[in-house]
Coordinates of C-alpha atoms in Angstrom, one line a residue:
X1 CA 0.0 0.0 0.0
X2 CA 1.3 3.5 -0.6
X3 CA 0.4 5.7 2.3
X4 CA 1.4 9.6 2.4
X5 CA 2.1 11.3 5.7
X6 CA 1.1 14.9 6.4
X7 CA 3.1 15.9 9.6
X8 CA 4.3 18.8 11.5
X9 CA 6.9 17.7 12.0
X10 CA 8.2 13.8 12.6
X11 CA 11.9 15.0 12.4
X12 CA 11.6 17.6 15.6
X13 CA 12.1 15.5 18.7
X14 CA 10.8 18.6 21.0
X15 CA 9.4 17.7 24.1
X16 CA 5.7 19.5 23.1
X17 CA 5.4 17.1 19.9
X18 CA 4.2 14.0 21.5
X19 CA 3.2 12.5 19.1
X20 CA 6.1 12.2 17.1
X21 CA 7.6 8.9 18.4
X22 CA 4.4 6.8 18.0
X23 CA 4.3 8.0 14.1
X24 CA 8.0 7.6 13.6
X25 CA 7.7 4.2 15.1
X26 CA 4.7 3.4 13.0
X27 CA 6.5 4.1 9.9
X28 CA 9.3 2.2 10.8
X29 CA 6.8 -0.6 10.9
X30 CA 4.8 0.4 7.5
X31 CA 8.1 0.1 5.8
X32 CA 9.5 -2.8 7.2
X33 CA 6.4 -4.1 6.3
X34 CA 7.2 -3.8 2.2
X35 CA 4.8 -0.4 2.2
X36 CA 5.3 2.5 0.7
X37 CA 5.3 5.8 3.3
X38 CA 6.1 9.5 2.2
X39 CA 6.3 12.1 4.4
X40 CA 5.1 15.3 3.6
X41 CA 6.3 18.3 6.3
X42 CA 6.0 22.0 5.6
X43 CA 9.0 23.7 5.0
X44 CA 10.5 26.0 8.0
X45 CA 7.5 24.8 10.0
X46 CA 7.7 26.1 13.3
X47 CA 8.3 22.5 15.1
X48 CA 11.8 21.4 13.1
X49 CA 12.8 25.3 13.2
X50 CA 13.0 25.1 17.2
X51 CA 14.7 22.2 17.3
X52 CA 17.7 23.6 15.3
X53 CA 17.5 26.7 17.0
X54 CA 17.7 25.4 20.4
X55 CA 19.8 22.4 19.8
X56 CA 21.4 22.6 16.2
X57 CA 22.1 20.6 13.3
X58 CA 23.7 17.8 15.6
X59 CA 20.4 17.5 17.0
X60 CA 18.9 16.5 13.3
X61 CA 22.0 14.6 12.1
X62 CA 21.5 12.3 15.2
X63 CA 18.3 11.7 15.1
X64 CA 18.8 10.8 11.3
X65 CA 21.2 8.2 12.5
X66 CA 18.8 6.4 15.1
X67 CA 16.2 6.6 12.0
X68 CA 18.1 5.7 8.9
X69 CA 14.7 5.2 6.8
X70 CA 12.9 7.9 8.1
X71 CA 12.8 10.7 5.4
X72 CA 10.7 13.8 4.9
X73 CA 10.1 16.1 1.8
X74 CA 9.7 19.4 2.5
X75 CA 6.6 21.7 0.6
X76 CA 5.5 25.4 0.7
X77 CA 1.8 25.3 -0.2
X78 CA 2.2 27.8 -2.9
X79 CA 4.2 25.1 -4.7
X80 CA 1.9 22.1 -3.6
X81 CA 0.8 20.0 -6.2
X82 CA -1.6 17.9 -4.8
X83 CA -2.2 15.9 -7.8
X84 CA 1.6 15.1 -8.3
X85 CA 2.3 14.3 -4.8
X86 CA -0.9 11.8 -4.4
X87 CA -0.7 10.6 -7.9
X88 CA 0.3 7.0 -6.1
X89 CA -1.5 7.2 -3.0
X90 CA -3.9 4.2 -1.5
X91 CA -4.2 6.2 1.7
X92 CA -3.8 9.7 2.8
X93 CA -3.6 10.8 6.6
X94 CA -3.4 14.3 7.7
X95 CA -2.1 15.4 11.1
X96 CA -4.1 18.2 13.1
X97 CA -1.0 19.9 13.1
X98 CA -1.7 21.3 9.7
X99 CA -3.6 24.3 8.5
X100 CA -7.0 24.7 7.8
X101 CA -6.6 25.5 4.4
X102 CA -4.3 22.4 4.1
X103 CA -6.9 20.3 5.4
X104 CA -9.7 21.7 3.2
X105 CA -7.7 21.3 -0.1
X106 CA -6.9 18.1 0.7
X107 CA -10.7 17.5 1.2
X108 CA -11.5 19.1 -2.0
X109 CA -9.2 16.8 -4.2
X110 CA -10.3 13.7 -2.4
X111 CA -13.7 14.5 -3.7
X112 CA -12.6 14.1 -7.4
X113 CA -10.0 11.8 -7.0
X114 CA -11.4 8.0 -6.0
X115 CA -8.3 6.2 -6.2
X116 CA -7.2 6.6 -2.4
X117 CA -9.0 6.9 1.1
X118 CA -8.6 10.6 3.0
X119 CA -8.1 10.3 6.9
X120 CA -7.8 13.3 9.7
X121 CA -5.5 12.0 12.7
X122 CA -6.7 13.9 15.7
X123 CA -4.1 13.6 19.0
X124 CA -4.5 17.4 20.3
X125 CA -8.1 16.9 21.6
X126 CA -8.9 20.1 20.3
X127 CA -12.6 18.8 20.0
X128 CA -12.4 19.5 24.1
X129 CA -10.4 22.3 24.5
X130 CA -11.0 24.6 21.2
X131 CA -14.2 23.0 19.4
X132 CA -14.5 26.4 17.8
X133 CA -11.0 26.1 16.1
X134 CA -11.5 22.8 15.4
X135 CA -14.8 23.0 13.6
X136 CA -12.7 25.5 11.1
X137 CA -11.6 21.8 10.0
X138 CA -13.6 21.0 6.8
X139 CA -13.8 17.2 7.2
X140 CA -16.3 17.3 4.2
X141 CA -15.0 14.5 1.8
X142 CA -13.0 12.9 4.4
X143 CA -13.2 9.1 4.9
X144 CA -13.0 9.3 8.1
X145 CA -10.6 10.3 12.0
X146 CA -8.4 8.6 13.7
X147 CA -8.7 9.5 16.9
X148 CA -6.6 9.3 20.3
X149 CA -9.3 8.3 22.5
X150 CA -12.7 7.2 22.5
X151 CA -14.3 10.4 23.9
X152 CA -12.7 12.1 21.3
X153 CA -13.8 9.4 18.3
X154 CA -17.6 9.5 19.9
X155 CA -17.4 13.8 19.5
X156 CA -16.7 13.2 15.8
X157 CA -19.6 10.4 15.2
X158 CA -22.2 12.2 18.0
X159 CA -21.6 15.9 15.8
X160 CA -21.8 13.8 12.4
X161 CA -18.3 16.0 12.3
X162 CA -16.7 13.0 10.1
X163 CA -18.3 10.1 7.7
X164 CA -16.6 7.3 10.1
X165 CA -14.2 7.6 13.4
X166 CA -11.5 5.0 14.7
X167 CA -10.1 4.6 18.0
X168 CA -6.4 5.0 17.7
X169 CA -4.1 4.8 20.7
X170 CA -0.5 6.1 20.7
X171 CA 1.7 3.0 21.5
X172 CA 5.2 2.4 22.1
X173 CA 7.9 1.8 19.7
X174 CA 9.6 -0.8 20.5
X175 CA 12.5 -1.2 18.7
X176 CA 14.0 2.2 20.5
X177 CA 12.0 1.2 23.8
X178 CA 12.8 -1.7 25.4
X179 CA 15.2 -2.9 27.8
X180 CA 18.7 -2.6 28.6
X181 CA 19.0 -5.6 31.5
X182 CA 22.9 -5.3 31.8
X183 CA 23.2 -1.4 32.9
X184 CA 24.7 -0.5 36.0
X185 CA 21.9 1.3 38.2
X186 CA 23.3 4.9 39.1
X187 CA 19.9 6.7 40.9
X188 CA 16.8 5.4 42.7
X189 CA 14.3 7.5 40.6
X190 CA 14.0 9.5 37.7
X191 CA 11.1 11.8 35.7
X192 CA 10.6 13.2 32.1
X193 CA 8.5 16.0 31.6
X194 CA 8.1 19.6 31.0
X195 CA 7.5 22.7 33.4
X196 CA 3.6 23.4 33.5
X197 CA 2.7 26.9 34.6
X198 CA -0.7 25.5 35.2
X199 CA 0.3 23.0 37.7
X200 CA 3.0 24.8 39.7
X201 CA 4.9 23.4 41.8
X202 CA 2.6 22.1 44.4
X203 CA 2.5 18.5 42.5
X204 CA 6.0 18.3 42.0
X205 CA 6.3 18.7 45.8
X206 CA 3.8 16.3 46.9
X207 CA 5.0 13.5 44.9
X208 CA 8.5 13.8 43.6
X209 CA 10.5 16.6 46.0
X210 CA 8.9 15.8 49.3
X211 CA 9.6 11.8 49.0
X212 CA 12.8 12.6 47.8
X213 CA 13.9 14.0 51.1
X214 CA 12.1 12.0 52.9
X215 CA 14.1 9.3 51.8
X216 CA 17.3 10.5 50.5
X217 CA 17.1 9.4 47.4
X218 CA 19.4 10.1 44.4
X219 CA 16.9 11.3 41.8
X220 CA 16.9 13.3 38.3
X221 CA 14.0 15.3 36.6
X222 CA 14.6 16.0 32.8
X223 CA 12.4 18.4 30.4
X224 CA 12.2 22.1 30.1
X225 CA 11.7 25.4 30.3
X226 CA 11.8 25.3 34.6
X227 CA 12.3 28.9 36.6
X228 CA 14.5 29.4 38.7
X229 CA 12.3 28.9 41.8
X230 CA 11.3 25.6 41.4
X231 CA 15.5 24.6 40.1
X232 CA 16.5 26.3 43.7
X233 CA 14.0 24.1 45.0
X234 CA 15.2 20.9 43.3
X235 CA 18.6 21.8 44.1
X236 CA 18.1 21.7 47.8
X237 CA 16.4 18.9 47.8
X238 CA 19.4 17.2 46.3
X239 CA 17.5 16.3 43.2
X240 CA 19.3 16.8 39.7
X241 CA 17.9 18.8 36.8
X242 CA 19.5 17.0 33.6
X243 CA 17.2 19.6 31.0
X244 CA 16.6 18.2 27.6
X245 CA 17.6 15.2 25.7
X246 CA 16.2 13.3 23.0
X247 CA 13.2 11.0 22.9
X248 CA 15.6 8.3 21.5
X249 CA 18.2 8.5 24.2
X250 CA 15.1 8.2 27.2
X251 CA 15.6 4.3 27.1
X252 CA 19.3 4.4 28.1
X253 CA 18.4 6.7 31.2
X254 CA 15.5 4.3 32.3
X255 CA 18.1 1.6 32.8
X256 CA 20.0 3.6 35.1
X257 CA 17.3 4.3 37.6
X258 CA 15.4 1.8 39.8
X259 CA 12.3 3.3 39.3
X260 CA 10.2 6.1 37.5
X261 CA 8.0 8.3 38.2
X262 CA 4.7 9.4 36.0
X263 CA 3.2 12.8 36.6
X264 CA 0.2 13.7 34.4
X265 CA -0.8 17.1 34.4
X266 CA -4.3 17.4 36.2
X267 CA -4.7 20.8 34.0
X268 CA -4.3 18.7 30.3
X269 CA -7.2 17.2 28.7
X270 CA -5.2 13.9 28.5
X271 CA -5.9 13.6 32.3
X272 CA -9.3 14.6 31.9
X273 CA -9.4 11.9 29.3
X274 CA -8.0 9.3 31.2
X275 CA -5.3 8.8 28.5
X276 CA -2.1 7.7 29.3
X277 CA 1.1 9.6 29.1
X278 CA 3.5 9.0 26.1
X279 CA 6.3 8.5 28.5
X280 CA 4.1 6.4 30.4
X281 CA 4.0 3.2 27.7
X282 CA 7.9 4.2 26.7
X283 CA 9.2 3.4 30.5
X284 CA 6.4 0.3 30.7
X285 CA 8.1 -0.9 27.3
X286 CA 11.5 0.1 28.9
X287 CA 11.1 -3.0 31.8
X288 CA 11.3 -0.3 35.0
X289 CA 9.0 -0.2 37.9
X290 CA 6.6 2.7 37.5
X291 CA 4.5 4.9 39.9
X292 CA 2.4 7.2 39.7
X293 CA 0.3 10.3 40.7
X294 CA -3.7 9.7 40.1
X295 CA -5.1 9.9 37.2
X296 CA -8.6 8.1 35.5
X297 CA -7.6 5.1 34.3
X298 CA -11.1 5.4 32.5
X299 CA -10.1 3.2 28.8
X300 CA -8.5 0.4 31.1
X301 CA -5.3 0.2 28.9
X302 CA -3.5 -1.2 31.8
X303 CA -4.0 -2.2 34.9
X304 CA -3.1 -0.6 38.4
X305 CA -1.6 -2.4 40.7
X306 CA -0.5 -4.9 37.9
X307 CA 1.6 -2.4 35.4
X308 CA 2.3 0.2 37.7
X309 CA 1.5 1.7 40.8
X310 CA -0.3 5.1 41.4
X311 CA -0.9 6.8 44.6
X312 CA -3.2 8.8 46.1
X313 CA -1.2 11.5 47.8
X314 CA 2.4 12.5 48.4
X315 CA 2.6 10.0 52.1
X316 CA 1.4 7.1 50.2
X317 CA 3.6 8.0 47.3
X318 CA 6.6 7.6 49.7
X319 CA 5.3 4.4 50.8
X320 CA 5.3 2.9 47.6
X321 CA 9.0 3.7 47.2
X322 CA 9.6 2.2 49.6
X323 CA 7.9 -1.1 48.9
X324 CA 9.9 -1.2 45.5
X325 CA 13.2 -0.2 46.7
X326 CA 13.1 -2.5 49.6
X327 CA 11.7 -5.4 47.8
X328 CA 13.1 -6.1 44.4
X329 CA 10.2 -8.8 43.6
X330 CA 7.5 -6.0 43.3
X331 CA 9.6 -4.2 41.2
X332 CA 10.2 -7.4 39.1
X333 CA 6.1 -8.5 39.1
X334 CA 5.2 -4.8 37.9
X335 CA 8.2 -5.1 35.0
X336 CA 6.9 -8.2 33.7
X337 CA 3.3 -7.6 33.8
X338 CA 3.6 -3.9 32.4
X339 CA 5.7 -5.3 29.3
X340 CA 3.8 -8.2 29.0
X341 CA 0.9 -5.8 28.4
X342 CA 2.9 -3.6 25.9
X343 CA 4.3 -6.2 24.2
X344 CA 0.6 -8.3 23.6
X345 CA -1.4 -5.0 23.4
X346 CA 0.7 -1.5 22.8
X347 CA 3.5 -1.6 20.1
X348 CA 3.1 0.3 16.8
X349 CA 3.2 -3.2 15.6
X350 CA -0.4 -3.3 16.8
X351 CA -1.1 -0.3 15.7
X352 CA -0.4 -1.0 12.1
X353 CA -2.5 -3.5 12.0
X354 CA -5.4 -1.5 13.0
X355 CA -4.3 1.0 10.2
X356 CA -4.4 -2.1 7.9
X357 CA -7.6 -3.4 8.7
X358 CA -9.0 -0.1 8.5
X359 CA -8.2 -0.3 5.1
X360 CA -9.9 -3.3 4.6
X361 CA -12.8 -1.6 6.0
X362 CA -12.6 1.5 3.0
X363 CA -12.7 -1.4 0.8
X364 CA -8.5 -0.1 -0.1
X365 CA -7.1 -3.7 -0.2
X366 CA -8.4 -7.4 0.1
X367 CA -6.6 -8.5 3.3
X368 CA -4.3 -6.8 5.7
X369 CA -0.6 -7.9 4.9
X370 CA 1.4 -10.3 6.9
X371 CA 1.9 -9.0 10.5
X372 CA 5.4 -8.2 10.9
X373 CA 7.7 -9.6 13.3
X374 CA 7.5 -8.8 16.4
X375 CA 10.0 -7.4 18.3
X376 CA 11.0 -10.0 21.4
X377 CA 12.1 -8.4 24.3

């Protein structure tokens, strides 16, 4: 099948593009799998130009490396020919992340072009937090949305907003996340994610900084943009602030820490949603013990207690460090059974052959291809 890829942008690895490691991992799998993916980004968009402002060309040239078929063709949309660059398209899927008037043109050449199956990929859950933005979407002569969640795939059906919804999870990529058993451990616990203004630092200090000191435990926090208030407060807590570094590179730091922590912003729709984190299926895939502030499990992806642990408050928080650290057979049950669970239900493997059988559904090919191998962990 030849599949083309509007996305802004798969080669930025900034920390506000989640997305970007689910699609670069379903790609990876696409290919592999003897289809054909091309990867349309707009040129200078604003995601790739941050990168190499902030981190440079090396940033770019080593991602590259850990992607070696992972390509993108630059456009301006004066010079878009539509016609040209879907002239051997089966299926068409267009990010969020692109311009209304993108969206609607694409729209308006699906309706006289038959040959291929038009889909809208929704992971911004704009539907909740700026309906009137996303309603400037023209979804007219689209096949149909793939979207995150559930809630979000039932707002498109319930509005008659799109012909036909899907629900499609982000998953892990396994073949950059997964284990590395033979690493010498060098903390106790370790977070990604980003400064949120929203949140403030109360959060932080109820579950991360408090136990921290509370236990004296050698601990990290990585991500960006954090004032100088809350690095002062890290600092004398004893907790280091490592700043950015690529997705890609997040696997080799989860094997140097006993455990993780997950913090889901209370103030994002995803909590709201009861979706779970990006980071959260990349450190189940990884094989370390997780925990976790609260958040509604409400899709039952995984299970608590059984995947990871979550708890309640900041006290209870501390006792489940404790648990782990003391006892390394909880910390071995809750690896096995949360990448047993990625492994049977999570990879972009998985996901693929949703996309697949979606196809079959839009009458695009007979049967879904061979499912690949399967990465074994």
């Amino acid at each position: 099948m030849n599949i083309v890829l509007f996305y802004q942008s798969l080669l930025s690895d900034t920390w506000s593009h989640g997305n970007t490691p689910f699609m670069r991992g379903v790609i990876n799998e696409l290919i592999i799998r003897g289809h054909s993916v091309k990867v349309l980004e707009l040129e200078n968009n604003s995601s790739l130009s941050n990168l190499l402002a902030t981190h440079g060309e090396h940033a770019l040239s080593s991602l590259q490396a850990r992607y070696p078929i992972l390509e993108a063709r630059f456009y301006t949309i004066k010079k878009l020919d539509l016609t040209q660059e879907l002239s051997k398209a089966d299926m068409v899927i267009v990010h969020e992340s692109n311009s209304p008037e993108l969206v609607e043109a694409l729209g308006n050449h699906r309706a006289s072009h038959a040959y291929y199956r038009l889909l809208f990929h929704d992971t911004y859950h704009h539907s909740i937090t700026h309906p009137k933005a996303t309603a400037s979407y023209n979804l007219t002569h689209y096949d149909g949305v793939l979207a995150d969640c559930a809630v979000i795939r039932n707002i498109y059906l319930k509005e008659r907003r799109a012909q036909k919804a899907w629900t499609w999870h982000k998953s892990a990529d396994i073949r950059v996340f997964h284990p590395y058993p033979y690493t010498q451990k060098e903390g106790d616990l370790v977070w990604f994610g980003d400064w949120n203004e929203k949140e403030g630092l109360a959060t932080l200090e109820e579950f991360f900084i408090r136990p921290v000191k509370e236990l004296a435990l050698k601990a990290s926090i990585y991500g960006i943009n954090y004032p100088d208030h809350v690095l002062e407060a890290l600092e004398e807590a004893g907790i280091k602030y490592a700043g950015w570094i690529p997705n890609y590179e997040i696997p080799e730091v989860f094997a140097k820490f006993r455990i993780a922590m997950h913090l889901p912003a209370h103030s994002s729709v995803d909590a709201f949603l009861g979706i779970p984190s990006r980071l959260l299926l990349e450190a189940l895939a990884c094989g370390i013990p997780l925990v976790s502030s609260p958040w509604e499990n409400c899709e039952n992806l995984f299970s608590v207690g059984k995947d990871f642990l979550m708890a309640k408050n900041g006290r209870e928080m501390t006792k489940l460090l404790v648990q782990i650290l003391d006892d390394e057979h909880i910390g071995n049950r809750l690896v096995q059974h949360g990448l047993n669970t990625i492994l049977k239900h999570h990879t972009c493997a998985h996901r693929v052959d949703s996309l697949l059988q979606i196809g079959v559904e839009l009458n695009l090919v007979t049967e879904p291809k061979a499912i690949g191998q399967r990465m074994a962990v």
